PDB file of C-alpha atoms in Angstrom:
ATOM      1  CA  MET A 189      21.315  28.038 -12.371  1.00  0.00           C
ATOM      2  CA  ALA A 190      20.850  24.882 -10.424  1.00  0.00           C
ATOM      3  CA  ASP A 191      19.454  21.778 -12.120  1.00  0.00           C
ATOM      4  CA  THR A 192      16.282  20.502 -10.598  1.00  0.00           C
ATOM      5  CA  LEU A 193      15.102  16.859 -10.653  1.00  0.00           C
ATOM      6  CA  THR A 194      11.455  16.275 -11.466  1.00  0.00           C
ATOM      7  CA  PRO A 195      10.126  13.024  -9.899  1.00  0.00           C
ATOM      8  CA  ILE A 196       8.694  10.534 -12.368  1.00  0.00           C
ATOM      9  CA  SER A 197       6.231   8.061 -11.069  1.00  0.00           C
ATOM     10  CA  PRO A 198       6.909   4.421 -12.150  1.00  0.00           C
ATOM     11  CA  LEU A 199       3.437   3.984 -13.845  1.00  0.00           C
ATOM     12  CA  GLY A 200       3.019   7.628 -15.059  1.00  0.00           C
ATOM     13  CA  SER A 201       2.638   6.410 -18.677  1.00  0.00           C
ATOM     14  CA  TRP A 202       0.135   3.697 -17.860  1.00  0.00           C
ATOM     15  CA  SER A 203      -3.091   5.677 -17.473  1.00  0.00           C
ATOM     16  CA  HIS A 204      -4.221   5.044 -21.097  1.00  0.00           C
ATOM     17  CA  ARG A 205      -3.757   1.305 -20.559  1.00  0.00           C
ATOM     18  CA  PHE A 206      -5.778   1.436 -17.221  1.00  0.00           C
ATOM     19  CA  ALA A 207      -8.510   3.523 -18.909  1.00  0.00           C
ATOM     20  CA  VAL A 208      -9.570   0.776 -21.324  1.00  0.00           C
ATOM     21  CA  LEU A 209     -10.140  -1.758 -18.631  1.00  0.00           C
ATOM     22  CA  PRO A 210     -13.649  -3.328 -18.106  1.00  0.00           C
ATOM     23  CA  ALA A 211     -16.012  -1.212 -16.006  1.00  0.00           C
ATOM     24  CA  THR A 212     -15.887  -3.886 -13.284  1.00  0.00           C
ATOM     25  CA  VAL A 213     -12.329  -3.328 -12.597  1.00  0.00           C
ATOM     26  CA  THR A 214     -10.508   0.022 -12.168  1.00  0.00           C
ATOM     27  CA  VAL A 215      -6.758   0.296 -11.830  1.00  0.00           C
ATOM     28  CA  ALA A 216      -5.038   3.670 -10.952  1.00  0.00           C
ATOM     29  CA  GLU A 217      -1.567   4.709  -9.602  1.00  0.00           C
ATOM     30  CA  GLU A 218      -1.540   6.779  -6.365  1.00  0.00           C
ATOM     31  CA  PRO A 219       2.028   8.092  -7.059  1.00  0.00           C
ATOM     32  CA  PHE A 220       4.313   9.811  -4.689  1.00  0.00           C
ATOM     33  CA  THR A 221       2.645   8.457  -1.454  1.00  0.00           C
ATOM     34  CA  ALA A 222       4.910   9.302   1.554  1.00  0.00           C
ATOM     35  CA  MET A 223       6.206   6.067   3.156  1.00  0.00           C
ATOM     36  CA  VAL A 224       8.394   5.801   6.295  1.00  0.00           C
ATOM     37  CA  ASN A 225       9.573   2.717   7.979  1.00  0.00           C
ATOM     38  CA  LEU A 226       8.991   3.109  11.710  1.00  0.00           C
ATOM     39  CA  TRP A 227      10.796   0.941  14.436  1.00  0.00           C
ATOM     40  CA  VAL A 228       9.854   1.361  17.980  1.00  0.00           C
ATOM     41  CA  ASP A 229       9.584  -0.888  21.090  1.00  0.00           C
ATOM     42  CA  ARG A 230       5.934  -1.834  21.026  1.00  0.00           C
ATOM     43  CA  ALA A 231       5.806  -2.016  24.927  1.00  0.00           C
ATOM     44  CA  GLY A 232       7.656   1.182  25.438  1.00  0.00           C
ATOM     45  CA  PRO A 233       6.703   4.895  25.541  1.00  0.00           C
ATOM     46  CA  GLY A 234       7.652   5.238  21.850  1.00  0.00           C
ATOM     47  CA  THR A 235       4.365   3.835  20.620  1.00  0.00           C
ATOM     48  CA  ASP A 236       2.533   6.660  22.564  1.00  0.00           C
ATOM     49  CA  ALA A 237       4.886   9.237  21.029  1.00  0.00           C
ATOM     50  CA  ALA A 238       4.109   7.885  17.600  1.00  0.00           C
ATOM     51  CA  ARG A 239       0.353   7.855  18.308  1.00  0.00           C
ATOM     52  CA  ARG A 240       0.560  11.592  19.221  1.00  0.00           C
ATOM     53  CA  VAL A 241       2.059  12.323  15.753  1.00  0.00           C
ATOM     54  CA  LEU A 242      -0.252   9.947  13.794  1.00  0.00           C
ATOM     55  CA  GLY A 243      -3.463  10.552  15.706  1.00  0.00           C
ATOM     56  CA  PHE A 244      -4.218   6.853  16.136  1.00  0.00           C
ATOM     57  CA  ASP A 245      -2.724   3.857  17.735  1.00  0.00           C
ATOM     58  CA  LEU A 246      -0.151   1.664  15.786  1.00  0.00           C
ATOM     59  CA  PRO A 247      -1.654  -1.796  14.869  1.00  0.00           C
ATOM     60  CA  THR A 248      -0.395  -4.474  17.210  1.00  0.00           C
ATOM     61  CA  ALA A 249      -1.502  -7.714  15.409  1.00  0.00           C
ATOM     62  CA  PRO A 250       0.029  -9.376  12.438  1.00  0.00           C
ATOM     63  CA  GLY A 251      -1.827  -8.754   9.177  1.00  0.00           C
ATOM     64  CA  THR A 252      -3.455  -5.536  10.190  1.00  0.00           C
ATOM     65  CA  SER A 253      -3.365  -1.769   9.568  1.00  0.00           C
ATOM     66  CA  ALA A 254      -4.662   1.337  11.238  1.00  0.00           C
ATOM     67  CA  GLY A 255      -5.470   4.872  10.242  1.00  0.00           C
ATOM     68  CA  ASP A 256      -7.658   6.375   7.587  1.00  0.00           C
ATOM     69  CA  ASP A 257      -7.671   7.190   3.887  1.00  0.00           C
ATOM     70  CA  ARG A 258      -4.966   9.770   4.191  1.00  0.00           C
ATOM     71  CA  THR A 259      -2.491   8.134   6.717  1.00  0.00           C
ATOM     72  CA  THR A 260      -2.152   4.395   7.385  1.00  0.00           C
ATOM     73  CA  ALA A 261       0.238   2.389   9.576  1.00  0.00           C
ATOM     74  CA  ILE A 262       0.817  -1.297   8.494  1.00  0.00           C
ATOM     75  CA  TRP A 263       2.154  -3.873  10.960  1.00  0.00           C
ATOM     76  CA  LEU A 264       5.339  -5.412   9.299  1.00  0.00           C
ATOM     77  CA  SER A 265       6.786  -7.130  12.451  1.00  0.00           C
ATOM     78  CA  PRO A 266       6.464  -6.857  16.231  1.00  0.00           C
ATOM     79  CA  GLU A 267       8.461  -3.636  16.342  1.00  0.00           C
ATOM     80  CA  GLU A 268       8.198  -2.404  12.775  1.00  0.00           C
ATOM     81  CA  TRP A 269       5.501  -0.573  10.736  1.00  0.00           C
ATOM     82  CA  LEU A 270       5.235   0.978   7.403  1.00  0.00           C
ATOM     83  CA  VAL A 271       3.569   4.374   7.742  1.00  0.00           C
ATOM     84  CA  THR A 272       1.957   5.799   4.511  1.00  0.00           C
ATOM     85  CA  SER A 273       0.549   9.233   3.931  1.00  0.00           C
ATOM     86  CA  ARG A 274      -1.183  10.889   1.076  1.00  0.00           C
ATOM     87  CA  SER A 275      -1.423  14.227   3.004  1.00  0.00           C
ATOM     88  CA  THR A 276       1.979  14.791   4.421  1.00  0.00           C
ATOM     89  CA  SER A 277       5.337  15.128   2.572  1.00  0.00           C
ATOM     90  CA  PRO A 278       7.814  12.392   3.004  1.00  0.00           C
ATOM     91  CA  SER A 279      10.401  14.630   4.770  1.00  0.00           C
ATOM     92  CA  THR A 280       7.803  15.999   7.151  1.00  0.00           C
ATOM     93  CA  LEU A 281       6.438  12.586   8.118  1.00  0.00           C
ATOM     94  CA  GLU A 282       9.970  11.206   8.637  1.00  0.00           C
ATOM     95  CA  THR A 283      10.999  14.168  10.636  1.00  0.00           C
ATOM     96  CA  ASP A 284       7.943  14.196  12.958  1.00  0.00           C
ATOM     97  CA  LEU A 285       8.044  10.504  13.573  1.00  0.00           C
ATOM     98  CA  ARG A 286      11.757  10.387  14.127  1.00  0.00           C
ATOM     99  CA  ALA A 287      11.488  13.412  16.637  1.00  0.00           C
ATOM    100  CA  ALA A 288       8.784  11.548  18.428  1.00  0.00           C
ATOM    101  CA  VAL A 289      10.473   8.100  18.794  1.00  0.00           C
ATOM    102  CA  ASP A 290      14.238   8.904  18.919  1.00  0.00           C
ATOM    103  CA  ALA A 291      14.431   9.556  22.653  1.00  0.00           C
ATOM    104  CA  HIS A 292      12.794   6.187  23.196  1.00  0.00           C
ATOM    105  CA  GLY A 293      15.231   4.211  21.043  1.00  0.00           C
ATOM    106  CA  GLY A 294      13.049   4.196  17.913  1.00  0.00           C
ATOM    107  CA  ALA A 295      13.823   5.115  14.404  1.00  0.00           C
ATOM    108  CA  ALA A 296      12.055   6.510  11.344  1.00  0.00           C
ATOM    109  CA  THR A 297      13.433   6.236   7.787  1.00  0.00           C
ATOM    110  CA  ASP A 298      11.852   7.744   4.553  1.00  0.00           C
ATOM    111  CA  VAL A 299      11.395   4.849   2.002  1.00  0.00           C
ATOM    112  CA  SER A 300       9.081   6.771  -0.281  1.00  0.00           C
ATOM    113  CA  GLY A 301      11.115   6.252  -3.438  1.00  0.00           C
ATOM    114  CA  GLN A 302      11.159   2.464  -2.867  1.00  0.00           C
ATOM    115  CA  ARG A 303       7.488   1.710  -3.717  1.00  0.00           C
ATOM    116  CA  THR A 304       4.537   3.029  -5.471  1.00  0.00           C
ATOM    117  CA  THR A 305       0.742   2.518  -4.706  1.00  0.00           C
ATOM    118  CA  VAL A 306      -1.834   0.941  -7.056  1.00  0.00           C
ATOM    119  CA  ARG A 307      -5.471   1.338  -6.295  1.00  0.00           C
ATOM    120  CA  LEU A 308      -7.591  -1.665  -7.420  1.00  0.00           C
ATOM    121  CA  THR A 309     -11.381  -1.192  -7.228  1.00  0.00           C
ATOM    122  CA  GLY A 310     -14.447  -2.460  -8.841  1.00  0.00           C
ATOM    123  CA  SER A 311     -17.039  -5.432  -8.402  1.00  0.00           C
ATOM    124  CA  ARG A 312     -14.368  -7.857  -9.781  1.00  0.00           C
ATOM    125  CA  ALA A 313     -11.297  -6.506  -8.031  1.00  0.00           C
ATOM    126  CA  ARG A 314     -11.209  -9.536  -5.606  1.00  0.00           C
ATOM    127  CA  ASP A 315     -11.548 -11.836  -8.593  1.00  0.00           C
ATOM    128  CA  VAL A 316      -8.485 -10.215 -10.269  1.00  0.00           C
ATOM    129  CA  LEU A 317      -6.418 -10.580  -7.127  1.00  0.00           C
ATOM    130  CA  THR A 318      -7.313 -14.239  -6.569  1.00  0.00           C
ATOM    131  CA  LYS A 319      -5.728 -15.120  -9.901  1.00  0.00           C
ATOM    132  CA  GLY A 320      -2.415 -14.414  -8.426  1.00  0.00           C
ATOM    133  CA  CYS A 321      -2.511 -14.257  -4.640  1.00  0.00           C
ATOM    134  CA  SER A 322      -2.622 -17.333  -2.418  1.00  0.00           C
ATOM    135  CA  ILE A 323      -4.269 -15.707   0.685  1.00  0.00           C
ATOM    136  CA  ASP A 324      -7.908 -15.886   1.566  1.00  0.00           C
ATOM    137  CA  LEU A 325      -9.346 -12.589   0.260  1.00  0.00           C
ATOM    138  CA  HIS A 326     -13.007 -13.207   1.199  1.00  0.00           C
ATOM    139  CA  PRO A 327     -14.291 -10.091   2.992  1.00  0.00           C
ATOM    140  CA  ARG A 328     -15.156 -11.992   6.098  1.00  0.00           C
ATOM    141  CA  VAL A 329     -11.391 -12.751   6.511  1.00  0.00           C
ATOM    142  CA  PHE A 330      -9.714  -9.962   4.620  1.00  0.00           C
ATOM    143  CA  HIS A 331     -11.616  -6.687   5.397  1.00  0.00           C
ATOM    144  CA  ALA A 332     -10.875  -3.086   6.230  1.00  0.00           C
ATOM    145  CA  GLY A 333      -7.955  -3.037   8.618  1.00  0.00           C
ATOM    146  CA  SER A 334      -6.323  -6.086   6.944  1.00  0.00           C
ATOM    147  CA  ALA A 335      -2.873  -5.737   5.408  1.00  0.00           C
ATOM    148  CA  VAL A 336      -0.410  -8.447   4.466  1.00  0.00           C
ATOM    149  CA  GLN A 337       2.952  -8.881   2.750  1.00  0.00           C
ATOM    150  CA  THR A 338       2.318 -11.347  -0.020  1.00  0.00           C
ATOM    151  CA  MET A 339       3.117 -12.344  -3.633  1.00  0.00           C
ATOM    152  CA  LEU A 340       0.825 -11.155  -6.373  1.00  0.00           C
ATOM    153  CA  GLY A 341       1.873 -12.828  -9.578  1.00  0.00           C
ATOM    154  CA  ARG A 342       5.549 -12.844  -9.196  1.00  0.00           C
ATOM    155  CA  ALA A 343       5.822  -9.555  -7.442  1.00  0.00           C
ATOM    156  CA  GLY A 344       6.225  -9.012  -3.699  1.00  0.00           C
ATOM    157  CA  VAL A 345       3.538  -6.533  -2.504  1.00  0.00           C
ATOM    158  CA  VAL A 346       1.796  -5.103   0.520  1.00  0.00           C
ATOM    159  CA  LEU A 347      -1.881  -5.606   0.054  1.00  0.00           C
ATOM    160  CA  ILE A 348      -4.350  -3.502   2.024  1.00  0.00           C
ATOM    161  CA  ALA A 349      -8.123  -3.921   2.211  1.00  0.00           C
ATOM    162  CA  VAL A 350      -9.695  -0.466   1.991  1.00  0.00           C
ATOM    163  CA  ASN A 351     -13.241  -1.544   2.881  1.00  0.00           C
ATOM    164  CA  ASP A 352     -15.271  -4.599   4.019  1.00  0.00           C
ATOM    165  CA  ASP A 353     -16.796  -5.278   0.655  1.00  0.00           C
ATOM    166  CA  GLY A 354     -13.916  -6.936  -1.236  1.00  0.00           C
ATOM    167  CA  ASN A 355     -13.988  -4.239  -4.040  1.00  0.00           C
ATOM    168  CA  ASP A 356     -11.313  -1.722  -2.996  1.00  0.00           C
ATOM    169  CA  TYR A 357      -7.677  -2.459  -2.371  1.00  0.00           C
ATOM    170  CA  ARG A 358      -4.280  -0.616  -2.184  1.00  0.00           C
ATOM    171  CA  ILE A 359      -1.268  -2.481  -3.496  1.00  0.00           C
ATOM    172  CA  LEU A 360       2.144  -1.280  -2.552  1.00  0.00           C
ATOM    173  CA  VAL A 361       4.764  -2.606  -5.021  1.00  0.00           C
ATOM    174  CA  ARG A 362       8.446  -1.878  -5.379  1.00  0.00           C
ATOM    175  CA  ALA A 363       9.109   0.678  -8.052  1.00  0.00           C
ATOM    176  CA  SER A 364      11.274  -1.861  -9.965  1.00  0.00           C
ATOM    177  CA  PHE A 365       8.312  -4.290 -10.223  1.00  0.00           C
ATOM    178  CA  ALA A 366       5.611  -1.703 -10.829  1.00  0.00           C
ATOM    179  CA  ARG A 367       5.404  -2.176 -14.615  1.00  0.00           C
ATOM    180  CA  TYR A 368       5.356  -6.014 -14.325  1.00  0.00           C
ATOM    181  CA  LEU A 369       2.507  -5.640 -11.818  1.00  0.00           C
ATOM    182  CA  ALA A 370       0.585  -3.241 -14.008  1.00  0.00           C
ATOM    183  CA  GLU A 371       0.937  -5.682 -16.931  1.00  0.00           C
ATOM    184  CA  TRP A 372      -0.182  -8.511 -14.841  1.00  0.00           C
ATOM    185  CA  LEU A 373      -3.278  -6.614 -13.472  1.00  0.00           C
ATOM    186  CA  VAL A 374      -4.315  -5.434 -16.980  1.00  0.00           C
ATOM    187  CA  ASP A 375      -3.984  -9.082 -18.283  1.00  0.00           C
ATOM    188  CA  ALA A 376      -5.890 -10.469 -15.319  1.00  0.00           C
ATOM    189  CA  ALA A 377      -8.651  -7.951 -15.571  1.00  0.00           C
ATOM    190  CA  GLU A 378      -9.341  -8.568 -19.312  1.00  0.00           C
ATOM    191  CA  GLU A 379     -11.370 -11.659 -18.549  1.00  0.00           C
ATOM    192  CA  PHE A 380     -14.015  -9.632 -16.828  1.00  0.00           C
ATOM    193  CA  GLY A 381     -14.809  -7.420 -19.897  1.00  0.00           C
ATOM    194  CA  PRO A 382     -18.126  -7.307 -21.796  1.00  0.00           C
ATOM    195  CA  GLY A 383     -19.480 -10.615 -22.963  1.00  0.00           C
ATOM    196  CA  ARG A 384     -17.291 -12.614 -20.633  1.00  0.00           C
TER     197      ARG A 384
END
């Protein structure tokens, strides 16, 4: 009989801590999101090949993302993107992207185990982030389609604006920093509880 490994999410035991946060701030882990690093020449045919797999164009400007709630491509550098998917398995996403870009000198590598995703929502979500993030998060600047690599507290993260209202964000954090970030978010959110 073969042993099977069961994946454990970095924040699987934190749901009870997140459940007692003020109503103005909601934190939840979105575990086991597929993540693939994609490298391809932005000016070559590989970007069209990737588009056919993803169903949308790769973002071409720094600090941007493209896609939808299920699959997103985040600009990391002129020829590198982080593709995340909540609807495709990591192996399928990697295989499909690799097959598409390999003939064009591109590469795709599954990095799903490297990070987890934290969803931060609520009317005070932006206020929580501004306590530990130095970028301008005002919705007129950081809106849907915005994505940056930055520091939040002392953790390096990829921060994605989900909407234009400043109340819905995805935070991609390395698994080794996930508990630190969760503790930081809980502490930062407590200020916005009842009577405060």
